[in-house]
Tab-separated table of C-alpha atoms in Angstrom:
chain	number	residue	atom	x	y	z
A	1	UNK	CA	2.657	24.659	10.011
A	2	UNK	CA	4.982	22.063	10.901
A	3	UNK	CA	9.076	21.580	9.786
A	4	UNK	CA	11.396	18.729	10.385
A	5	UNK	CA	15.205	19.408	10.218
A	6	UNK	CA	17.668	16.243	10.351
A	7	UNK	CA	21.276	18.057	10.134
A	8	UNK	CA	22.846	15.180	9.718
A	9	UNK	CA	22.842	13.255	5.753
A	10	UNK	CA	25.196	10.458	6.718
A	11	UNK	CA	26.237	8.845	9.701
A	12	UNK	CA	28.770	5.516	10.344
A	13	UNK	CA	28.876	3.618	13.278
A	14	UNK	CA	31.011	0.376	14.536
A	15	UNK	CA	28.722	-2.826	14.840
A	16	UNK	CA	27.355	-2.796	18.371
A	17	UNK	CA	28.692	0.522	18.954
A	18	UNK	CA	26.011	2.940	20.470
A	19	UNK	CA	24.554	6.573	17.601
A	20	UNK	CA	22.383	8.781	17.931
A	21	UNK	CA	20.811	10.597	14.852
A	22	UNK	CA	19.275	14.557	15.435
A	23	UNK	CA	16.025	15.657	14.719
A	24	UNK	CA	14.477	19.090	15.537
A	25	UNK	CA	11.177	20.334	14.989
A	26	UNK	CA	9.070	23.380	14.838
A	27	UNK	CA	5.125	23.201	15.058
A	28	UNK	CA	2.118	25.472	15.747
A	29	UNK	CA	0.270	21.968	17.067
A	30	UNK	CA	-0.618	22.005	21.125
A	31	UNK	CA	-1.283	18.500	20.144
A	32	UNK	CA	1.584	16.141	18.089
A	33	UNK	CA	3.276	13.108	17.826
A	34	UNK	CA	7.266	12.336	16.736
A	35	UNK	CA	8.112	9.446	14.882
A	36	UNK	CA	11.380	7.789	13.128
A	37	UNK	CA	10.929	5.319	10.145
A	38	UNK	CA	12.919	3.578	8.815
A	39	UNK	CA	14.028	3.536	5.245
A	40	UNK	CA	16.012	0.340	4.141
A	41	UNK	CA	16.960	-0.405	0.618
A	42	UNK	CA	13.647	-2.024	-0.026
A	43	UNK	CA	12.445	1.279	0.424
A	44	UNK	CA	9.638	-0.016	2.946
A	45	UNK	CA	8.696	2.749	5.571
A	46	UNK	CA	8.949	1.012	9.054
A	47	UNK	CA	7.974	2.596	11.642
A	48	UNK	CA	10.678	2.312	14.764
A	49	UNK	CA	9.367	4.771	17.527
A	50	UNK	CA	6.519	6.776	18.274
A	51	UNK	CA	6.361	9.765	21.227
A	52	UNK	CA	3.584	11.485	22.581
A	53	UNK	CA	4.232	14.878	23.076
A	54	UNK	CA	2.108	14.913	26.086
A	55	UNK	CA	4.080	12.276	27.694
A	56	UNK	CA	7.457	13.542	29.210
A	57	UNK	CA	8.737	10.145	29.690
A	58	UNK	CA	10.961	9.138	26.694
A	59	UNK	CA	9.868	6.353	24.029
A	60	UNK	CA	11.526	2.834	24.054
A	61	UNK	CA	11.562	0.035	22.120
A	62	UNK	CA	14.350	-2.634	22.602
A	63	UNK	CA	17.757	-1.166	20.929
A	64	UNK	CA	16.094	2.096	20.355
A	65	UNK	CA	15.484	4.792	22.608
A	66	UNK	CA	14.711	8.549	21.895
A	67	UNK	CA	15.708	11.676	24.204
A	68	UNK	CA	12.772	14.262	23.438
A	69	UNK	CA	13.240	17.584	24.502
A	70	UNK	CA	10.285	19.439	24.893
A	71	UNK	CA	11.303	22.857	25.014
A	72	UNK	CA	14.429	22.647	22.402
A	73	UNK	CA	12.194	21.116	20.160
A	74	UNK	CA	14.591	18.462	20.021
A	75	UNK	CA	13.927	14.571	18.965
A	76	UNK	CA	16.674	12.708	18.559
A	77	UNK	CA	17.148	8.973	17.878
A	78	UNK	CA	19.718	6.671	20.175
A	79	UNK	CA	20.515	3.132	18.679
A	80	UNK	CA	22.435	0.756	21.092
A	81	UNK	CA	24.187	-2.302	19.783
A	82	UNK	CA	23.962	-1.099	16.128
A	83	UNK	CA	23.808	-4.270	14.176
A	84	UNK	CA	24.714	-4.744	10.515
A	85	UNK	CA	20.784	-4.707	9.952
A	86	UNK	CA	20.304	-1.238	11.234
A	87	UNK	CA	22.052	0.125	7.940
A	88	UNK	CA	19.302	2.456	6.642
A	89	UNK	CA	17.782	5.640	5.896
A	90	UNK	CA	16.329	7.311	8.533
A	91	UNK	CA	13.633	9.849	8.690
A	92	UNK	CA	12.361	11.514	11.585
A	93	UNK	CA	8.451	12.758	11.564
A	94	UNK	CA	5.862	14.801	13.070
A	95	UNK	CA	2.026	14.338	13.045
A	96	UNK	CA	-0.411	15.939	14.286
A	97	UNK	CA	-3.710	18.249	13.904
A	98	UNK	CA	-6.927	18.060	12.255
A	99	UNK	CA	-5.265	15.980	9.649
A	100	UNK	CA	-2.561	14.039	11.120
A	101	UNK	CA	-0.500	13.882	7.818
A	102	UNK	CA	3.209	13.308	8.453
A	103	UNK	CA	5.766	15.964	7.943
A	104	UNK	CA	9.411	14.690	7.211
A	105	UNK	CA	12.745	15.148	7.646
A	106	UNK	CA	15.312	14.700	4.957
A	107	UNK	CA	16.562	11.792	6.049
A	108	UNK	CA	19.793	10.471	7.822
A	109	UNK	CA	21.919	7.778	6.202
A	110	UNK	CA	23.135	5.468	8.727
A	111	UNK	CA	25.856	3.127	7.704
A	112	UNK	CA	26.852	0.052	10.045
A	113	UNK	CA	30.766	-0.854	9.740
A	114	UNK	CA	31.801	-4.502	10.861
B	1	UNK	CA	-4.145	-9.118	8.799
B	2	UNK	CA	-2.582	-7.993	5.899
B	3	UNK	CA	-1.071	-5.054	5.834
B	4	UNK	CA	-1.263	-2.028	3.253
B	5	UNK	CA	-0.892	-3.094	-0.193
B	6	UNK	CA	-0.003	-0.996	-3.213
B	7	UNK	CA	0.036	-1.812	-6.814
B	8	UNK	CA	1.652	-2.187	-9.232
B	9	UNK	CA	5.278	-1.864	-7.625
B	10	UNK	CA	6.951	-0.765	-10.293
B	11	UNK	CA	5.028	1.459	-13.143
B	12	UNK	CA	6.660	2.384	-16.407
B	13	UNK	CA	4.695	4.992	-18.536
B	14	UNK	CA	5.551	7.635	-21.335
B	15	UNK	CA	5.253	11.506	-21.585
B	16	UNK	CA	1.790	11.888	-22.034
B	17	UNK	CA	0.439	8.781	-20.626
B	18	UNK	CA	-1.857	8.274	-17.426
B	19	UNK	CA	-0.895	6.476	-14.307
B	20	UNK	CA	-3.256	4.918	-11.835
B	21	UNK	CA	-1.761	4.045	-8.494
B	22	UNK	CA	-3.831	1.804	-6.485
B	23	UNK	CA	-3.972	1.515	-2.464
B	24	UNK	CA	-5.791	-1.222	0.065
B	25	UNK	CA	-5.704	0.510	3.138
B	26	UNK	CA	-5.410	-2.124	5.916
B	27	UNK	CA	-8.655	-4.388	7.103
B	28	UNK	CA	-10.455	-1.762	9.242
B	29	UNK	CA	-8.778	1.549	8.539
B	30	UNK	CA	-10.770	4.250	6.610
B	31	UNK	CA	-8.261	7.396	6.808
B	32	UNK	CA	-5.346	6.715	3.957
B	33	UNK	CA	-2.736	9.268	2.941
B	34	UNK	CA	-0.769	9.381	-0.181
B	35	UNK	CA	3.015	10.610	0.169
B	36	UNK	CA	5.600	11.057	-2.673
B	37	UNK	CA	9.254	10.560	-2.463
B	38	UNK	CA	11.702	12.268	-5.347
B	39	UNK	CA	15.132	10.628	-5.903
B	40	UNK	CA	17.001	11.492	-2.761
B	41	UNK	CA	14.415	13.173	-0.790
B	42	UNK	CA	12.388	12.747	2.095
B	43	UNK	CA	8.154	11.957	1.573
B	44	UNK	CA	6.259	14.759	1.087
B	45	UNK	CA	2.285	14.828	1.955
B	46	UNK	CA	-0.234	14.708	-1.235
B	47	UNK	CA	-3.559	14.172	0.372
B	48	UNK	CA	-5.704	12.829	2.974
B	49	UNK	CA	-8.800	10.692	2.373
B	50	UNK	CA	-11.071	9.110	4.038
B	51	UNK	CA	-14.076	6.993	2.216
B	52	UNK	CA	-15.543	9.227	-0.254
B	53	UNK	CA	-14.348	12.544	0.934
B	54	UNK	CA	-11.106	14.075	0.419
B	55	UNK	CA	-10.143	15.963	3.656
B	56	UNK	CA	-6.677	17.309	3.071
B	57	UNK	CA	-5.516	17.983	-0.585
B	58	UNK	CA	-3.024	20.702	0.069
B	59	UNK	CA	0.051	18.997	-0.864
B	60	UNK	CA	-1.178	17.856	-4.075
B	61	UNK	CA	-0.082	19.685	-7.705
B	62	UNK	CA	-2.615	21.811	-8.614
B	63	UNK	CA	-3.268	20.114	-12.120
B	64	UNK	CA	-2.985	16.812	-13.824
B	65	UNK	CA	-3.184	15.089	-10.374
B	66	UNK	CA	-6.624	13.640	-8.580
B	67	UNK	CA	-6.755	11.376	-6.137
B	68	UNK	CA	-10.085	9.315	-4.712
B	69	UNK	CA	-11.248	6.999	-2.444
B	70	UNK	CA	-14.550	5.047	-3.148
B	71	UNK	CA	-16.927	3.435	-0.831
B	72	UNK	CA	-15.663	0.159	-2.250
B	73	UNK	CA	-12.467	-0.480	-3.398
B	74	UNK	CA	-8.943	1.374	-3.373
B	75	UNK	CA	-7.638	4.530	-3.704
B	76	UNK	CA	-6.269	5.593	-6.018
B	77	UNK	CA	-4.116	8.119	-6.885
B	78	UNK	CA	-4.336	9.264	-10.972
B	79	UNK	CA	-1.803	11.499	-12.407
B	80	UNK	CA	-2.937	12.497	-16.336
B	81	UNK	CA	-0.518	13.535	-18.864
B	82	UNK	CA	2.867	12.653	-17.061
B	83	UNK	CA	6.184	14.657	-17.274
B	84	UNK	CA	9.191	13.253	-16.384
B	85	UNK	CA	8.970	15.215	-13.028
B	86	UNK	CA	6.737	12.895	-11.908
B	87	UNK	CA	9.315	10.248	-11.793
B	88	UNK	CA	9.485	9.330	-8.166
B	89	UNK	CA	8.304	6.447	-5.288
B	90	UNK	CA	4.660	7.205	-4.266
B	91	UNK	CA	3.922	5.757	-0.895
B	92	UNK	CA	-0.055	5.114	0.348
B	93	UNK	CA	-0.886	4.632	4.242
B	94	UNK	CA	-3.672	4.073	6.263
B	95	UNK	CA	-4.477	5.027	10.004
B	96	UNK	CA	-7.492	3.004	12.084
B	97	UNK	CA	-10.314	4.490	12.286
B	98	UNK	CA	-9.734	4.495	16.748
B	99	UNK	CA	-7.416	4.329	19.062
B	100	UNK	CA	-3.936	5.000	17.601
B	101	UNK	CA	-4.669	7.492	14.917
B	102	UNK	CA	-2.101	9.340	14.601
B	103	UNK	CA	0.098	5.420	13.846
B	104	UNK	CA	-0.143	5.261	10.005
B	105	UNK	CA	1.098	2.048	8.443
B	106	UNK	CA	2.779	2.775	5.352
B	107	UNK	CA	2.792	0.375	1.913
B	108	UNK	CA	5.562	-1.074	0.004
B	109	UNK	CA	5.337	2.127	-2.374
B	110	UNK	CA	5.037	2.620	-6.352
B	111	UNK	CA	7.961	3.484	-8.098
B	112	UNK	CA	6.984	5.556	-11.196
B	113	UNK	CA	9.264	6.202	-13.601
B	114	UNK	CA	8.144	8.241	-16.724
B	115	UNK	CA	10.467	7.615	-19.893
C-alpha cells in the first residue's frame, strides 16, 4: 500500500521569491515513481515533475526542481522565481506497481503575492 | 495529438438519476484510469482499465458504480441512482501503451453535481 502526506494546506510566497512545498511518502513498491501536478483554478491536472526512484539524481525542469530523499521518504517540491502564474494547488503523487494508479496527497495551496 | 478529452464538463442530474461520464484516452494509449475529487480533497483512484478488461477496480464503491472500456469507443464511467455524495470532479487519464507508463495524462475533468 502506498500513502502520500503533504503537511502543509497553504503556502504564500513573494513573486520571484524561491518555496518549497513537502511531500513524504510511504510505499511497499521496490519499484515507484513521484510526481507533483498541478492544480490551477481550471482544475486541469498538469503534470510539473516526474522522479524515478531508481535514479538518485534529482528531477529538473526549468523553475522547478525537487530534492528526493530516498531513505526519509521525503519528496519535496522547490519553485525558483515564483511567478504570479504559479498560484495553484499542488498535489504531490506516487505511482507505481502492477497497476500504476496514482496515490495523492492532499494538496498544498500555493499563493503568489506581488 | 489531442490530448485526453472528457465529456460533458459540467453534468447536472437529480437524486435518482444516472450519469454517464465519457473518456477518449489519448491517440495510442490503451491503459485509462478514472480518479474522483470531493470538494476540497485530493483525487482518489476508482479503477484501472485497459480495452475490454478492467484490471484494478479497488477504489471503486461497491454498488451503483460500473465503469467500462470497449474495444471501440470511450470509457465510461456510469454511476446509477445518484446521491448527493456523489457530487464531486471526476477526472479520466490515460498512460501509452510503452515507454513512459507510469506518465498518465490527465483530462479536463467532469464536474458532477447532483441536486
Amino acid at each position: 500500500a502506498q500513502t502520500v502526506t503533504q503537511s502543509q494546506p497553504e503556502m504564500s510566497v513573494q513573486e520571484a521569491e524561491t518555496v518549497t512545498l513537502s511531500c513524504t511518502y510511504d510505499t511497499s513498491e521496490s519499484d515507484y515513481y513521484l510526481f507533483w501536478y498541478k492544480q490551477p483554478p481550471s482544475r486541469q491536472m498538469i503534470l510539473v515533475i516526474r522522479q524515478e526512484a531508481y535514479k538518485q539524481q534529482n528531477a529538473t525542469e526549468n523553475r522547478f526542481s525537487v530534492n528526493f530523499q530516498k531513505a526519509a521518504k521525503s519528496f519535496s517540491l522547490k519553485i525558483s522565481d515564483s511567478q504570479l502564474g504559479d498560484a495553484a494547488m499542488y498535489f504531490c503523487a506516487a505511482g507505481g506497481g502492477a497497476t500504476n494508479k496514482l496515490i495523492f496527497g492532499t494538496g498544498t495551496l500555493l499563493a503568489v503575492q506581488p | 495529438n489531442a490530448g485526453v478529452m472528457q465529456n460533458p464538463r459540467h453534468l447536472v442530474r437529480r437524486r435518482g438519476q444516472e450519469a454517464r461520464l465519457r473518456c477518449s484516452p489519448m491517440k495510442g494509449h490503451s491503459h485509462v484510469y478514472w480518479y474522483r475529487q470531493l470538494p476540497e480533497e485530493g483525487l482518489k483512484f476508482m479503477v484501472y482499465l485497459q480495452k475490454e478488461n478492467i484490471i484494478d477496480e479497488s477504489g471503486m464503491p461497491k454498488e451503483r458504480f460500473s465503469a467500462e472500456f470497449p474495444k471501440e469507443g470511450p470509457s465510461i464511467l456510469r454511476i446509477q441512482q445518484v446521491v448527493r455524495g456523489d457530487s464531486a470532479a471526476y477526472f479520466c487519464a490515460s498512460s501509452p501503451d510503452r515507454g513512459k507508463e507510469n506518465e498518465q495524462f490527465f483530462g479536463p475533468g467532469t464536474r458532477l453535481t447532483v441536486l
